[in-house]
GROMACS .gro file of C-alpha atoms in nm:
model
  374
    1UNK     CA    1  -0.667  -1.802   0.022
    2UNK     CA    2  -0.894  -1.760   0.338
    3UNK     CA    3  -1.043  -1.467   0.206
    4UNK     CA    4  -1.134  -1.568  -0.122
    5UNK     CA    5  -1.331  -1.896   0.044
    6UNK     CA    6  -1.510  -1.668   0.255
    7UNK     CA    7  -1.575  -1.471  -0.093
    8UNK     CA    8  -1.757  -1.740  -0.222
    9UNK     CA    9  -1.895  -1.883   0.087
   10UNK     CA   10  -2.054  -1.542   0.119
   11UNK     CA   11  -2.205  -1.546  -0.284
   12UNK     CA   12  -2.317  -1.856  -0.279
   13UNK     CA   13  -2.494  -1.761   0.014
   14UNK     CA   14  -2.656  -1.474  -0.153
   15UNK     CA   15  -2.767  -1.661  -0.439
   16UNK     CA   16  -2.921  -1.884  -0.230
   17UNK     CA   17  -3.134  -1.645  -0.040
   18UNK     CA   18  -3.220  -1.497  -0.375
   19UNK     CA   19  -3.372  -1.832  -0.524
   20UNK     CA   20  -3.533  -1.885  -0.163
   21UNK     CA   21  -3.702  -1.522  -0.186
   22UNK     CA   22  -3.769  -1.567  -0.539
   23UNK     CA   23  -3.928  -1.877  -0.515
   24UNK     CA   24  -4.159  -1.700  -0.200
   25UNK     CA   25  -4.253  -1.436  -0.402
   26UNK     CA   26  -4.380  -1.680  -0.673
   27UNK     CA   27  -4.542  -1.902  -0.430
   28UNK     CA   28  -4.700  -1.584  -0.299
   29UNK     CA   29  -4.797  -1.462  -0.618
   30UNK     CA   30  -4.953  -1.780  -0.682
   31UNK     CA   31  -5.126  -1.777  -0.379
   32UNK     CA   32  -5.262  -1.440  -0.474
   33UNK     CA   33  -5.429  -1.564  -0.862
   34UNK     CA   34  -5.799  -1.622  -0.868
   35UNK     CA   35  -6.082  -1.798  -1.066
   36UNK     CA   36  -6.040  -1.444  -1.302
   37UNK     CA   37  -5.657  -1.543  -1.416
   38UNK     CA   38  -5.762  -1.859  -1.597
   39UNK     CA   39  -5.646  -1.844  -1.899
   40UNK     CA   40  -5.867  -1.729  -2.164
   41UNK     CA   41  -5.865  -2.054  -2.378
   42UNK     CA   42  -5.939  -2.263  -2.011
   43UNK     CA   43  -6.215  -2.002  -1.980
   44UNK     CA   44  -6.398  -2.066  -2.279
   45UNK     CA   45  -6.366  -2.402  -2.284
   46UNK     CA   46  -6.577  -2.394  -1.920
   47UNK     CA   47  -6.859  -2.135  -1.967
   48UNK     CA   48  -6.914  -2.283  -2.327
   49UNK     CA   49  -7.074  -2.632  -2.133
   50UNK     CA   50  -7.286  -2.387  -1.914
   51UNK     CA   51  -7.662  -2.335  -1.964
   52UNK     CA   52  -7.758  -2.012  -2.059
   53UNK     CA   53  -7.871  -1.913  -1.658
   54UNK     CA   54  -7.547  -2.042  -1.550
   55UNK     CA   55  -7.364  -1.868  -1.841
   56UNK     CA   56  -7.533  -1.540  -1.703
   57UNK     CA   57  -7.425  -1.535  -1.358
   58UNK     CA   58  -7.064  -1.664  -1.503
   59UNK     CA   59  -7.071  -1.331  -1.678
   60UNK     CA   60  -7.107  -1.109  -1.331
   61UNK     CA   61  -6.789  -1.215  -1.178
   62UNK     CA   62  -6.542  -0.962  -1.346
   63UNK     CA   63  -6.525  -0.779  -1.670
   64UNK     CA   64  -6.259  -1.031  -1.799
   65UNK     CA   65  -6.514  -1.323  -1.732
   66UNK     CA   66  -6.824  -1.095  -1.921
   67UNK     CA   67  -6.646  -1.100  -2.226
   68UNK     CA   68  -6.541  -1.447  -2.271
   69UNK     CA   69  -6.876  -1.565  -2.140
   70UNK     CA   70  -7.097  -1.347  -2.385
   71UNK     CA   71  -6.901  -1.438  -2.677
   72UNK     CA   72  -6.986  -1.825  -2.625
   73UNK     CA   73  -7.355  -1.758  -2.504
   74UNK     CA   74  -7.581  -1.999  -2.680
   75UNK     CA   75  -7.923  -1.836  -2.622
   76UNK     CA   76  -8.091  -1.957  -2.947
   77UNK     CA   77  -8.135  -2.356  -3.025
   78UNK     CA   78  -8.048  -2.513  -3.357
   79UNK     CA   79  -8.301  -2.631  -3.509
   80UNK     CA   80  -8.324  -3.106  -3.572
   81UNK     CA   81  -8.350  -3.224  -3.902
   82UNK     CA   82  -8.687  -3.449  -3.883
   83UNK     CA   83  -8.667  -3.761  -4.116
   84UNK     CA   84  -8.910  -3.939  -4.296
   85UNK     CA   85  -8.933  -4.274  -4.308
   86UNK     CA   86  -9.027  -4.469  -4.651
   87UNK     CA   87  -9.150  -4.765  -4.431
   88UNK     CA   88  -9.339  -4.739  -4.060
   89UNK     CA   89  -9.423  -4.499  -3.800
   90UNK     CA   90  -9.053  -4.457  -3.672
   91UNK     CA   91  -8.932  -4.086  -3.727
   92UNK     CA   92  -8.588  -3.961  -3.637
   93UNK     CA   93  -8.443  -3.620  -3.534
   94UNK     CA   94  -8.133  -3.506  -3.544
   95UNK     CA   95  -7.961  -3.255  -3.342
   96UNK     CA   96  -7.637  -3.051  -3.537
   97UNK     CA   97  -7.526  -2.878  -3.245
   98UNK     CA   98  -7.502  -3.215  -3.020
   99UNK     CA   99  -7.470  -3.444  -3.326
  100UNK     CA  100  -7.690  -3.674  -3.105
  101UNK     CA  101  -8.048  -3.855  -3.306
  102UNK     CA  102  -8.386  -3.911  -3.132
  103UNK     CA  103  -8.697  -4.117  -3.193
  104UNK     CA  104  -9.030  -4.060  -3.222
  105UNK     CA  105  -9.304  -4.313  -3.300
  106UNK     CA  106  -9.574  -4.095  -3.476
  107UNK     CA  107  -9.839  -4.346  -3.625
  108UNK     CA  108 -10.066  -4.003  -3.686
  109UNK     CA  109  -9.867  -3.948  -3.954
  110UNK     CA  110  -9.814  -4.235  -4.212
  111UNK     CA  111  -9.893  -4.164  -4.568
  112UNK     CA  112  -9.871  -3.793  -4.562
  113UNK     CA  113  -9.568  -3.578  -4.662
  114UNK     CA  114  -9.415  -3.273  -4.504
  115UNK     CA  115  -9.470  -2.962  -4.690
  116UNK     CA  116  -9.323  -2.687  -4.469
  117UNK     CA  117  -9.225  -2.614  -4.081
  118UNK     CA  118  -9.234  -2.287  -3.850
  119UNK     CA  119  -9.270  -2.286  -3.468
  120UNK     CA  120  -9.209  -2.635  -3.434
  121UNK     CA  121  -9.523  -2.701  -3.631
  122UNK     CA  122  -9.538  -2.928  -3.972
  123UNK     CA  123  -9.740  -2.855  -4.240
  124UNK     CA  124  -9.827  -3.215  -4.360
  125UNK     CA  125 -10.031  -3.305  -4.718
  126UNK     CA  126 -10.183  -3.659  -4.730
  127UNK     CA  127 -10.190  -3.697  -5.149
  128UNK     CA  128 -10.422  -3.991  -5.103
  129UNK     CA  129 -10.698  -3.827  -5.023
  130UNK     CA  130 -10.554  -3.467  -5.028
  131UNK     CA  131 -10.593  -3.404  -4.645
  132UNK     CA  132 -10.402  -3.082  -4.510
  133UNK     CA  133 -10.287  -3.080  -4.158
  134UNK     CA  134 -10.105  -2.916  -3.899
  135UNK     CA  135  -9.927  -3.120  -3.658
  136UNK     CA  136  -9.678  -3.073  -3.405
  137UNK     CA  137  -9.469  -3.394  -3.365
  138UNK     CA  138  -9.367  -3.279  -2.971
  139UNK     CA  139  -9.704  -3.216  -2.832
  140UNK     CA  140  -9.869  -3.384  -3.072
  141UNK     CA  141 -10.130  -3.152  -3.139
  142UNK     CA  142 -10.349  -3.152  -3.452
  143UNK     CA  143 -10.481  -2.912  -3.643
  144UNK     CA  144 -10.653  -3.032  -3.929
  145UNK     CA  145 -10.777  -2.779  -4.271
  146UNK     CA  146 -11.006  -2.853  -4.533
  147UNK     CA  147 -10.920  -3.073  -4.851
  148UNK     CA  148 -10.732  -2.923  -5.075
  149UNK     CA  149 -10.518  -3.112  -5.411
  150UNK     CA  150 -10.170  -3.019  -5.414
  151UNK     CA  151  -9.998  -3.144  -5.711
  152UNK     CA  152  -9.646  -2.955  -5.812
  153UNK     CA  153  -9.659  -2.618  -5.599
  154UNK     CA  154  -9.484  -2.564  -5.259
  155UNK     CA  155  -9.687  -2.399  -4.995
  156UNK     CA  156  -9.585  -2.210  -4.681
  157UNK     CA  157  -9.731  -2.048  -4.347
  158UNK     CA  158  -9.709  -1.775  -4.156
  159UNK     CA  159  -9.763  -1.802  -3.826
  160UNK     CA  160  -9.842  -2.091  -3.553
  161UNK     CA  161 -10.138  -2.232  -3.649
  162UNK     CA  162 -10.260  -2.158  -3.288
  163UNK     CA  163 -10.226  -1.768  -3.368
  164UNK     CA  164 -10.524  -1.608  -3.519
  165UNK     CA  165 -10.218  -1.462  -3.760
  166UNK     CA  166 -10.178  -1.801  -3.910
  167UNK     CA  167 -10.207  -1.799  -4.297
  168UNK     CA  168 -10.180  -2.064  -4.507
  169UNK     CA  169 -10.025  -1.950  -4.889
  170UNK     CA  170  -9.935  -2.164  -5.217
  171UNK     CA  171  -9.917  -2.101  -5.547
  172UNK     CA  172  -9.972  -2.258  -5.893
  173UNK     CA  173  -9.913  -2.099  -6.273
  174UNK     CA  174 -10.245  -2.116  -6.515
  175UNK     CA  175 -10.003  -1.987  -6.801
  176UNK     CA  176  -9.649  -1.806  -6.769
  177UNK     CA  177  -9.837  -1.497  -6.713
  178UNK     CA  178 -10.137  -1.585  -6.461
  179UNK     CA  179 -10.121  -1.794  -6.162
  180UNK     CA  180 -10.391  -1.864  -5.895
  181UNK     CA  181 -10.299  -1.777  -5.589
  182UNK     CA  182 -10.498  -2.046  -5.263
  183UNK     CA  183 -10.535  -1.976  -4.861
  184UNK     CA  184 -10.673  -2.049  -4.595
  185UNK     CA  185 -10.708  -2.016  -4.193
  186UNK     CA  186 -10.684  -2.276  -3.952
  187UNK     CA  187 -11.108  -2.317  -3.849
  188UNK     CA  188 -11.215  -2.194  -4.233
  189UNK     CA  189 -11.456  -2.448  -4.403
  190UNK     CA  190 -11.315  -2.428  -4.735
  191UNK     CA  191 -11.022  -2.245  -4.918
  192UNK     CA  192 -10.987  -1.914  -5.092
  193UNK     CA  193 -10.858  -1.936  -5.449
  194UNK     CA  194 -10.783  -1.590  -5.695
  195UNK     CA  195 -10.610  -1.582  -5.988
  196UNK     CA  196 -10.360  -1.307  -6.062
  197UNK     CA  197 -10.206  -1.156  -6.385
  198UNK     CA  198  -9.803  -1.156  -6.367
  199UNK     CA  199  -9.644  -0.860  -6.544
  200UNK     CA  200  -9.313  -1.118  -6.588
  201UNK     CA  201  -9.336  -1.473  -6.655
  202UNK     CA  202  -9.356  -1.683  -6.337
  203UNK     CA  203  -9.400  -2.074  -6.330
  204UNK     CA  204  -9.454  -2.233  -5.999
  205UNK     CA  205  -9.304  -2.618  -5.942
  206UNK     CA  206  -9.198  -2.856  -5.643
  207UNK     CA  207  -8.811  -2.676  -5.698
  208UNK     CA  208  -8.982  -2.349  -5.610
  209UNK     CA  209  -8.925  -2.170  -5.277
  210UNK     CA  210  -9.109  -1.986  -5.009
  211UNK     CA  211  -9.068  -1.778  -4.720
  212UNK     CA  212  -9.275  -1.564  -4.516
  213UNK     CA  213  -9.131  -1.278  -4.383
  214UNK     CA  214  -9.250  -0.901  -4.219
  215UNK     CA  215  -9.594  -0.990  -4.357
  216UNK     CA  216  -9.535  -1.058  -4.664
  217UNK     CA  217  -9.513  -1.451  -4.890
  218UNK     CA  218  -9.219  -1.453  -5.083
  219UNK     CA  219  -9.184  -1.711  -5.400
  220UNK     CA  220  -8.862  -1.771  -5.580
  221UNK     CA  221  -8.964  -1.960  -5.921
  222UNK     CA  222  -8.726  -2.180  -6.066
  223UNK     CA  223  -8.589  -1.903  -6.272
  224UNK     CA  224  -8.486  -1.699  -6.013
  225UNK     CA  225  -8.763  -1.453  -6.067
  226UNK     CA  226  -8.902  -1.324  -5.724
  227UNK     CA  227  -9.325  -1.330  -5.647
  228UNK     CA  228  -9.457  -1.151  -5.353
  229UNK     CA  229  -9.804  -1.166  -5.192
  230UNK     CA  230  -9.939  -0.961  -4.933
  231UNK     CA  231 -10.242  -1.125  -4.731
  232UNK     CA  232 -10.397  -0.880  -4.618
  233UNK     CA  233 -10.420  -0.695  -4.939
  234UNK     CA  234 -10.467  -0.999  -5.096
  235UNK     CA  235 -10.236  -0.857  -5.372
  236UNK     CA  236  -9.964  -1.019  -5.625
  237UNK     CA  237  -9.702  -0.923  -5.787
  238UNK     CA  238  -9.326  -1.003  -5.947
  239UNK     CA  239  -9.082  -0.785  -5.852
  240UNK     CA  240  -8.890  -0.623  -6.112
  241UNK     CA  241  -8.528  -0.760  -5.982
  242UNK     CA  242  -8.312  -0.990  -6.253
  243UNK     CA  243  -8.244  -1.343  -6.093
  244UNK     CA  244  -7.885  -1.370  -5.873
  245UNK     CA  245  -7.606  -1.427  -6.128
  246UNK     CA  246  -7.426  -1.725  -6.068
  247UNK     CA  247  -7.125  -1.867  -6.286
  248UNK     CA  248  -7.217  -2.061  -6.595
  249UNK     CA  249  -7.088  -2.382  -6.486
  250UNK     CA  250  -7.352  -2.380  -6.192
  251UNK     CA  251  -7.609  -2.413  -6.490
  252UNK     CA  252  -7.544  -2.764  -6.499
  253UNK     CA  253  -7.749  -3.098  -6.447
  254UNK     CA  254  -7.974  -3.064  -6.105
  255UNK     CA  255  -7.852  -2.717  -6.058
  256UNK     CA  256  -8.173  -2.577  -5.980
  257UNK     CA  257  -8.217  -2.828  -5.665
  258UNK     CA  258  -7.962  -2.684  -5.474
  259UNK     CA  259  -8.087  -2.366  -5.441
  260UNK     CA  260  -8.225  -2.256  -5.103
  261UNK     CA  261  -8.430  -1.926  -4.923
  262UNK     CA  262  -8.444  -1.815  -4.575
  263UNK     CA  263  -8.497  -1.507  -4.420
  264UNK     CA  264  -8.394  -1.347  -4.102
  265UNK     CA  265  -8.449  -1.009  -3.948
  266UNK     CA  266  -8.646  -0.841  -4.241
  267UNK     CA  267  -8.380  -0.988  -4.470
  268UNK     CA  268  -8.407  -1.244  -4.802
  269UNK     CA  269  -8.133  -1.494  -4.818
  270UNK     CA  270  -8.096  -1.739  -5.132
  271UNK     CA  271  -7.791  -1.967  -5.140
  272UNK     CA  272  -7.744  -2.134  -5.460
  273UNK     CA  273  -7.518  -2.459  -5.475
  274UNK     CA  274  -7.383  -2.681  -5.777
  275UNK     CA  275  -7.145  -2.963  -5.677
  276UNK     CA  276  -6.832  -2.911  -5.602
  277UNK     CA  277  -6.829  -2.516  -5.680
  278UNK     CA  278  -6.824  -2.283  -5.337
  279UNK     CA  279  -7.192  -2.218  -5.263
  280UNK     CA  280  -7.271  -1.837  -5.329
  281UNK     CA  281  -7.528  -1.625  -5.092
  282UNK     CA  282  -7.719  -1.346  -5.193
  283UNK     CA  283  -7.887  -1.074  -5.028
  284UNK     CA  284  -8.214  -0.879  -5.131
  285UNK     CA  285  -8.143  -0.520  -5.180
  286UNK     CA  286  -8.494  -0.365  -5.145
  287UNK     CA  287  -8.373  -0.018  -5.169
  288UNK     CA  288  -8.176  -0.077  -5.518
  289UNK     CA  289  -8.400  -0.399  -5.577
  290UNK     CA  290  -8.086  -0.561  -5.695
  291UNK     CA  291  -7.988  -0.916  -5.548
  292UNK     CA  292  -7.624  -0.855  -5.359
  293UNK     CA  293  -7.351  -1.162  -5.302
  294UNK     CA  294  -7.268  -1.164  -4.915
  295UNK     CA  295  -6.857  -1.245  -4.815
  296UNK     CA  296  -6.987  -1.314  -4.479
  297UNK     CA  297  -7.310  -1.416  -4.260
  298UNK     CA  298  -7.226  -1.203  -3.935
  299UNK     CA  299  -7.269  -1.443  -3.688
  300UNK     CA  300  -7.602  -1.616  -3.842
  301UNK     CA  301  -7.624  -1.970  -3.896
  302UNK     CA  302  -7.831  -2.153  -4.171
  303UNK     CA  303  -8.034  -2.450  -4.225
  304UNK     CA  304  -8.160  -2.522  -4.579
  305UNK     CA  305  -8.369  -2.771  -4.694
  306UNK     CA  306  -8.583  -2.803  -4.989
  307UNK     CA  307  -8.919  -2.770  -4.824
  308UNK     CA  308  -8.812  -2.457  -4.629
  309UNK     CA  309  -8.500  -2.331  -4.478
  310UNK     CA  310  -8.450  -2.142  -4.155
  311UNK     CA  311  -8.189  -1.862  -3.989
  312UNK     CA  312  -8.048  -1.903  -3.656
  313UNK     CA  313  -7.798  -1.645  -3.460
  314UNK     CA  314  -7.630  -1.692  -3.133
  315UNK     CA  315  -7.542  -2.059  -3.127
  316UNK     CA  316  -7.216  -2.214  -2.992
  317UNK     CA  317  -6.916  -2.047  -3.192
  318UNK     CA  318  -6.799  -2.296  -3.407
  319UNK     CA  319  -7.159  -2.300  -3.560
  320UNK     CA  320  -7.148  -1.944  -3.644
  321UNK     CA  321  -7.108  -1.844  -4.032
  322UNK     CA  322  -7.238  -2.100  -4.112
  323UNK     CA  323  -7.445  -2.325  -4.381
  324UNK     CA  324  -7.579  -2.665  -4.235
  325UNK     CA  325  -7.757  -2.878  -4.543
  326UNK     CA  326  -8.007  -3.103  -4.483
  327UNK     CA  327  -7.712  -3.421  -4.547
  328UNK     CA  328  -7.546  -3.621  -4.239
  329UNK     CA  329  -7.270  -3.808  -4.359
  330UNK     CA  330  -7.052  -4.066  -4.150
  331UNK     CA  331  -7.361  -4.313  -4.030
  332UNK     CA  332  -7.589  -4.007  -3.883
  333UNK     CA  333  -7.293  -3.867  -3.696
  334UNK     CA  334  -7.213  -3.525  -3.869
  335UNK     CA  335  -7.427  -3.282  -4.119
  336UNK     CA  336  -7.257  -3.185  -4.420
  337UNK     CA  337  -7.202  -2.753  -4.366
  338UNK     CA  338  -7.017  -2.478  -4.542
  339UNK     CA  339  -6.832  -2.254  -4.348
  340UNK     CA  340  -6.823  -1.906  -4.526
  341UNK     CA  341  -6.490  -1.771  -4.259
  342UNK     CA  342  -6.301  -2.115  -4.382
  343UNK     CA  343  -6.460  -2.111  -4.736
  344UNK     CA  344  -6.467  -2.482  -4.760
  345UNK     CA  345  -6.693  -2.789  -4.673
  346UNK     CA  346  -6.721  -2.987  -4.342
  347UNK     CA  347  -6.647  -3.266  -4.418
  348UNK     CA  348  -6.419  -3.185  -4.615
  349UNK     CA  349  -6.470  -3.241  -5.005
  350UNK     CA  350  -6.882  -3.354  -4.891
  351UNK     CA  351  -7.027  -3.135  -5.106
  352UNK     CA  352  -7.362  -3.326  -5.196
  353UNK     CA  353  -7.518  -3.342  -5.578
  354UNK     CA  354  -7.848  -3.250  -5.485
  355UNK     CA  355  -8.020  -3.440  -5.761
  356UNK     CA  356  -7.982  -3.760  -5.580
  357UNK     CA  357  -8.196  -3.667  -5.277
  358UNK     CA  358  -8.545  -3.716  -5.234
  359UNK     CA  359  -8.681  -3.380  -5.158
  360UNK     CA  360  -8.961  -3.491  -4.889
  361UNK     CA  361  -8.722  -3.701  -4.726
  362UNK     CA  362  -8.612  -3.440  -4.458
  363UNK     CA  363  -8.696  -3.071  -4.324
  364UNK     CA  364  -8.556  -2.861  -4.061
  365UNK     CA  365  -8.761  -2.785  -3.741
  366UNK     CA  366  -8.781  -2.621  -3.412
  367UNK     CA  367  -8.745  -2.841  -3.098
  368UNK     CA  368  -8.920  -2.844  -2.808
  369UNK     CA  369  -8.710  -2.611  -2.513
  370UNK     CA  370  -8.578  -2.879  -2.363
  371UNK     CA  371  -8.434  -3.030  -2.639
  372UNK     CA  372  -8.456  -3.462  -2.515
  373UNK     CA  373  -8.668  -3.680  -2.630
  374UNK     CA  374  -8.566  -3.939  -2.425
   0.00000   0.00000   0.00000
């Protein structure tokens, strides 16, 4: 009986010494962990706040902590949608990424409309008294050109009107098959004006889209036929490449306002939209000159808008793949986007019928680097 107490006396002594060096080694190993164990979840969720410097040095502590911090890197900005107002000199901005809206009283530009925006510059047209400006809404900086009418044709630029580069193109159809072609350079006295003969029909309108991109003006007409114009060549033409084929219920009332063109690194982007159908996005094949649907963005954001649309890569995560409209739903508070990974709308169900917006109400542009107004 005495030696089976002593038995147990003796194991439960064991056990305990066993939890006690258990619990040591834990408290040890604990002890040991550093800044590098975080979880990876807890690590993103820090170095995603940091600035970009910050982010950098983050990335030097260990190879664990380089990963996570270049995959949430934000090294490019996003880029505010600028409002117009019907009324007064009050113009807002909104900024996707921090969902935040600035203010900007900018008397210097009542009565004009914006025609197009690059390099944080606008590219305003006064209709009254058809005065064509540059102005940069940050700096305020004006750059004025000489008088030119613009009735129903888009126009674009190419560069910062402070470049000697800077080119300013638009288009407008004689007859289906010959349009004239206008430019002009910030400090010219007057503007250039050629026609050109189109070997495919190609009608120019305010639904019409341009982008510049490795030297070159492109024009989508509102068929879907592609114009290009090289400036320095001064030369025109159509490109022999059928429109993108979209599903025949996308050929419905308004159809041809939701259609959008960007560019980014050399490429051509359309994105056509129709209600509630999932927004398709094209590529431009130059090598088969064929126009190819894309399943995915790679990491590239987009911000479309009728008056011009831009491309954006390296931007917080959940921004990536990406379509942001020029639409902010829930009293200014969120943009209306399509995420190509999730294949729906954010909101949810907010796709937009593009016929009911004004299409000078709104553009995309670049913000100034350190993105407050206040």
């Amino acid at each position: 009986m005495a030696e089976r107490k002593r038995r147990k006396l003796k194991l439960l002594a064991e056990t305990i010494n066993l939890d006690e060096k258990k619990a040591t080694e834990e408290e040890e190993s604990l002890k040991l962990q550093t800044w590098a164990d975080l979880p990876v979840e807890l690590l993103e969720l820090i170095l995603c706040h940091l600035t970009l410097e910050d982010n950098v040095r983050a990335s030097a502590v260990c190879r664990r902590w380089h990963k996570v911090a270049v995959t949430v890197r934000v090294v490019n900005q996003s880029p505010w949608l600028m409002y117009f107002p019907k009324y007064g000199s009050l113009y807002e901005f909104y900024d996707p990424a921090e969902r935040k809206t600035y203010s900007l009283e900018l008397p210097e530009l009542q009565g004009s409309r914006a025609c197009y925006t690059k390099d944080g510059w606008l590219l305003l047209y006064r209709p009254r008294n058809h005065g064509v400006f540059f102005f940069n809404p940050f700096n305020r900086h004006m750059i004025k050109l000489p008088r030119f009418e613009l009735t129903y044709q888009m126009v674009a630029f190419s560069d910062a009107p402070t470049s000697d580069l800077c080119v300013v193109f638009t288009i407008k159809h004689i007859s289906p098959t010959v349009v004239a072609i206008s430019t002009c350079r910030p400090g010219d006295s007057e503007w250039t004006t050629v026609n050109h003969q189109n070997r495919l029909p190609f009608v120019s309108s305010i639904w019409n889209k341009m982008v510049f991109c490795s030297g070159m003006f492109y024009c989508l007409s509102l068929t879907g036929w592609l114009g290009v114009y090289d400036p320095l060549l001064r030369a025109w033409s159509v490109l022999h490449v059928p429109p993108p084929r979209c599903p025949e219920n996308f050929f419905a009332k308004n159809w041809w306002k939701g259609k959008f063109m960007a560019e980014h690194d050399g490429d051509i982007l359309v994105i056509y939209t129709c209600n509630t159908e999932t927004p398709i996005i094209f590529k431009l094949d130059h090598s088969e000159m064929v126009w190819e649907e894309m399943q995915t963005l790679n990491g590239v954001t987009l911000f479309a808008s009728f008056l011009s649309s831009h491309s954006r890569t390296e931007l917080p995560g959940s921004m990536r793949n990406v379509v942001y409209f020029s639409k902010v739903r829930f009293f200014g508070k969120r943009c209306i986007s399509y995420s190509v990974d999730d294949r729906r709308y954010y909101p949810r169900k907010e796709c937009h019928d593009w016929g009911e917006q004004d299409p000078f109400e709104n553009i995309w542009i670049e913000p100034p680097r350190d993105a407050s107004l206040n």
